[in-house]
mmCIF file of C-alpha atoms in Angstrom:
data_model
loop_
_atom_site.group_PDB
_atom_site.id
_atom_site.type_symbol
_atom_site.label_atom_id
_atom_site.label_comp_id
_atom_site.label_asym_id
_atom_site.label_seq_id
_atom_site.Cartn_x
_atom_site.Cartn_y
_atom_site.Cartn_z
ATOM 1 C CA MET A 1 -40.974 -20.716 -47.780
ATOM 2 C CA ASN A 2 -42.272 -17.792 -49.804
ATOM 3 C CA THR A 3 -40.688 -14.347 -49.739
ATOM 4 C CA ARG A 4 -43.400 -12.770 -47.582
ATOM 5 C CA ALA A 5 -43.160 -15.516 -44.948
ATOM 6 C CA ALA A 6 -39.359 -15.256 -44.894
ATOM 7 C CA ALA A 7 -39.552 -11.468 -44.450
ATOM 8 C CA LYS A 8 -42.057 -11.897 -41.607
ATOM 9 C CA LYS A 9 -39.774 -14.416 -39.922
ATOM 10 C CA ARG A 10 -36.823 -12.000 -40.147
ATOM 11 C CA GLN A 11 -38.955 -9.141 -38.774
ATOM 12 C CA ASP A 12 -40.137 -11.330 -35.896
ATOM 13 C CA ALA A 13 -36.525 -12.174 -35.020
ATOM 14 C CA ARG A 14 -35.579 -8.468 -35.100
ATOM 15 C CA ASP A 15 -38.599 -7.598 -32.949
ATOM 16 C CA ARG A 16 -37.665 -10.253 -30.372
ATOM 17 C CA ALA A 17 -34.244 -8.624 -30.066
ATOM 18 C CA LEU A 18 -35.862 -5.192 -29.634
ATOM 19 C CA TYR A 19 -38.301 -6.496 -26.998
ATOM 20 C CA LYS A 20 -35.323 -7.955 -25.147
ATOM 21 C CA LYS A 21 -33.683 -4.504 -25.141
ATOM 22 C CA ILE A 22 -36.881 -2.985 -23.728
ATOM 23 C CA GLN A 23 -37.383 -5.705 -21.125
ATOM 24 C CA GLN A 24 -33.926 -5.228 -19.611
ATOM 25 C CA PHE A 25 -35.197 -1.860 -18.354
ATOM 26 C CA ALA A 26 -38.976 -2.378 -18.156
ATOM 27 C CA GLY A 27 -38.948 -5.232 -15.657
ATOM 28 C CA PRO A 28 -36.606 -3.706 -13.079
ATOM 29 C CA TRP A 29 -38.083 -0.205 -13.345
ATOM 30 C CA ALA A 30 -41.707 -1.413 -13.151
ATOM 31 C CA ALA A 31 -40.771 -3.327 -9.999
ATOM 32 C CA PHE A 32 -38.874 -0.361 -8.502
ATOM 33 C CA LEU A 33 -41.804 1.987 -9.185
ATOM 34 C CA GLY A 34 -44.249 -0.491 -7.640
ATOM 35 C CA LEU A 35 -46.155 -0.950 -10.880
ATOM 36 C CA SER A 36 -45.487 -4.602 -11.648
ATOM 37 C CA GLN A 37 -47.281 -5.698 -8.476
ATOM 38 C CA ARG A 38 -50.555 -4.057 -9.488
ATOM 39 C CA TRP A 39 -50.534 -3.189 -13.175
ATOM 40 C CA GLU A 40 -50.719 -5.337 -16.276
ATOM 41 C CA ILE A 41 -48.257 -3.573 -18.583
ATOM 42 C CA THR A 42 -47.743 -4.522 -22.217
ATOM 43 C CA PHE A 43 -45.089 -3.083 -24.500
ATOM 44 C CA GLN A 44 -45.785 -3.036 -28.229
ATOM 45 C CA LEU A 45 -43.426 -2.052 -31.025
ATOM 46 C CA GLU A 46 -44.999 0.386 -33.439
ATOM 47 C CA ASP A 47 -44.061 2.001 -36.735
ATOM 48 C CA PHE A 48 -44.798 5.642 -35.938
ATOM 49 C CA PRO A 49 -45.505 7.931 -38.904
ATOM 50 C CA GLU A 50 -42.422 9.345 -40.574
ATOM 51 C CA GLY A 51 -41.533 12.678 -39.008
ATOM 52 C CA SER A 52 -43.347 11.867 -35.755
ATOM 53 C CA LEU A 53 -41.781 13.454 -32.692
ATOM 54 C CA GLU A 54 -43.101 10.680 -30.467
ATOM 55 C CA SER A 55 -40.930 7.762 -29.468
ATOM 56 C CA GLY A 56 -43.489 6.264 -27.126
ATOM 57 C CA VAL A 57 -47.089 6.623 -26.036
ATOM 58 C CA VAL A 58 -49.070 5.083 -23.178
ATOM 59 C CA TYR A 59 -52.695 4.022 -23.219
ATOM 60 C CA THR A 60 -54.138 3.335 -19.782
ATOM 61 C CA HIS A 61 -57.573 1.918 -19.260
ATOM 62 C CA TYR A 62 -58.771 3.793 -16.194
ATOM 63 C CA PRO A 63 -60.013 2.523 -13.730
ATOM 64 C CA TYR A 64 -58.608 -0.852 -14.772
ATOM 65 C CA LEU A 65 -54.948 -1.349 -14.006
ATOM 66 C CA LYS A 66 -53.939 -2.116 -17.583
ATOM 67 C CA ALA A 67 -51.511 -0.156 -19.704
ATOM 68 C CA LEU A 68 -50.333 -0.505 -23.279
ATOM 69 C CA ILE A 69 -47.046 1.228 -24.034
ATOM 70 C CA LYS A 70 -46.366 1.638 -27.737
ATOM 71 C CA VAL A 71 -42.753 2.404 -28.581
ATOM 72 C CA SER A 72 -41.225 3.351 -31.887
ATOM 73 C CA ARG A 73 -39.487 0.400 -33.505
ATOM 74 C CA VAL A 74 -37.015 2.779 -35.178
ATOM 75 C CA TYR A 75 -36.267 4.578 -31.903
ATOM 76 C CA VAL A 76 -35.591 1.333 -30.017
ATOM 77 C CA ARG A 77 -33.357 0.147 -32.847
ATOM 78 C CA THR A 78 -31.296 3.367 -33.017
ATOM 79 C CA CYS A 79 -31.195 4.879 -29.527
ATOM 80 C CA THR A 80 -28.501 4.389 -26.918
ATOM 81 C CA PRO A 81 -29.193 2.166 -23.909
ATOM 82 C CA PHE A 82 -29.382 5.286 -21.696
ATOM 83 C CA GLU A 83 -31.958 6.881 -24.040
ATOM 84 C CA LEU A 84 -34.008 3.671 -24.109
ATOM 85 C CA GLU A 85 -33.943 3.444 -20.330
ATOM 86 C CA GLY A 86 -35.115 7.065 -20.138
ATOM 87 C CA LEU A 87 -37.963 6.330 -22.547
ATOM 88 C CA VAL A 88 -39.066 3.291 -20.545
ATOM 89 C CA VAL A 89 -38.958 5.211 -17.250
ATOM 90 C CA HIS A 90 -40.814 8.160 -18.805
ATOM 91 C CA GLU A 91 -43.605 5.951 -20.119
ATOM 92 C CA LEU A 92 -43.871 4.059 -16.813
ATOM 93 C CA CYS A 93 -44.159 7.402 -14.999
ATOM 94 C CA HIS A 94 -47.191 8.150 -17.170
ATOM 95 C CA ILE A 95 -48.861 5.149 -15.547
ATOM 96 C CA ILE A 96 -48.208 6.589 -12.083
ATOM 97 C CA ALA A 97 -49.513 10.003 -13.160
ATOM 98 C CA ASP A 98 -52.664 8.385 -14.526
ATOM 99 C CA SER A 99 -53.857 7.808 -10.962
ATOM 100 C CA VAL A 100 -54.541 11.569 -10.971
ATOM 101 C CA TRP A 101 -55.089 12.242 -14.671
ATOM 102 C CA GLY A 102 -57.484 9.304 -15.239
ATOM 103 C CA PRO A 103 -60.278 10.557 -12.940
ATOM 104 C CA VAL A 104 -59.775 14.183 -14.030
ATOM 105 C CA LYS A 105 -59.950 13.179 -17.693
ATOM 106 C CA LYS A 106 -63.263 11.450 -17.023
ATOM 107 C CA LEU A 107 -64.628 14.658 -15.483
ATOM 108 C CA VAL A 108 -63.316 17.326 -17.873
ATOM 109 C CA GLY A 109 -62.470 15.308 -20.968
ATOM 110 C CA ASP A 110 -59.074 15.269 -22.610
ATOM 111 C CA ALA A 111 -60.164 17.096 -25.780
ATOM 112 C CA THR A 112 -61.083 20.341 -24.037
ATOM 113 C CA ILE A 113 -59.154 23.517 -23.257
ATOM 114 C CA VAL A 114 -58.900 22.469 -19.606
ATOM 115 C CA GLY A 115 -57.993 18.906 -20.556
ATOM 116 C CA ASP A 116 -55.281 20.101 -22.944
ATOM 117 C CA ALA A 117 -53.784 22.376 -20.277
ATOM 118 C CA ILE A 118 -53.773 19.585 -17.699
ATOM 119 C CA GLN A 119 -52.290 17.164 -20.228
ATOM 120 C CA GLN A 120 -49.400 19.555 -20.896
ATOM 121 C CA SER A 121 -48.784 19.925 -17.157
ATOM 122 C CA MET A 122 -48.911 16.140 -16.704
ATOM 123 C CA GLU A 123 -46.335 15.727 -19.472
ATOM 124 C CA MET A 124 -43.976 18.145 -17.701
ATOM 125 C CA LEU A 125 -44.571 16.335 -14.393
ATOM 126 C CA VAL A 126 -43.818 12.960 -15.965
ATOM 127 C CA ASP A 127 -40.649 14.306 -17.555
ATOM 128 C CA ASP A 128 -39.526 15.719 -14.198
ATOM 129 C CA MET A 129 -40.255 12.386 -12.506
ATOM 130 C CA MET A 130 -38.247 10.541 -15.160
ATOM 131 C CA ARG A 131 -35.264 12.854 -14.680
ATOM 132 C CA ALA A 132 -35.387 12.399 -10.898
ATOM 133 C CA PHE A 133 -35.551 8.617 -11.171
ATOM 134 C CA MET A 134 -32.773 8.542 -13.754
ATOM 135 C CA ARG A 135 -30.583 10.572 -11.380
ATOM 136 C CA LEU A 136 -31.096 7.859 -8.791
ATOM 137 C CA ARG A 137 -29.985 5.295 -11.343
ATOM 138 C CA THR A 138 -27.020 7.226 -12.674
ATOM 139 C CA ASP A 139 -25.986 8.826 -9.366
ATOM 140 C CA LYS A 140 -25.792 12.278 -10.913
ATOM 141 C CA ASN A 141 -26.769 15.344 -8.935
ATOM 142 C CA GLY A 142 -27.612 17.474 -11.970
ATOM 143 C CA GLY A 143 -25.564 20.384 -10.690
ATOM 144 C CA LEU A 144 -27.439 20.597 -7.398
ATOM 145 C CA ILE A 145 -25.527 21.384 -4.228
ATOM 146 C CA TYR A 146 -26.706 19.399 -1.236
ATOM 147 C CA ALA A 147 -26.547 21.080 2.146
ATOM 148 C CA THR A 148 -24.605 19.263 4.810
ATOM 149 C CA SER A 149 -24.991 19.979 8.476
#
């Protein structure tokens, strides 16, 4: 076996381990969020550019129920399980939000002033959704005081 083929084989083995880490969260969360029953969701490891602030990105194909979630190979390799779970939930929440953003993007475009503003708001919404869902999972109240009567 030549050096290039051996390196590819080692990378494939490492990637399988990373996909396994992702799947431990992706499957249960996609089911909980009701996505796995309707959506075809594919995770893909990606080498993001050095210095990139992104650890994941979702491409949905509105109106088709298909989503490609690219996640940073380095991030998956180095993050904690809690951080990886948060990333997976965040990216899955983007799929839910696309039921609103997809049609709007078709109307106004995503490379416009209006589209940019909506995209920023959608990102904040998705982050809030992720935090709420993660609180369910971790049973943390985030400092909130619940009224009892």
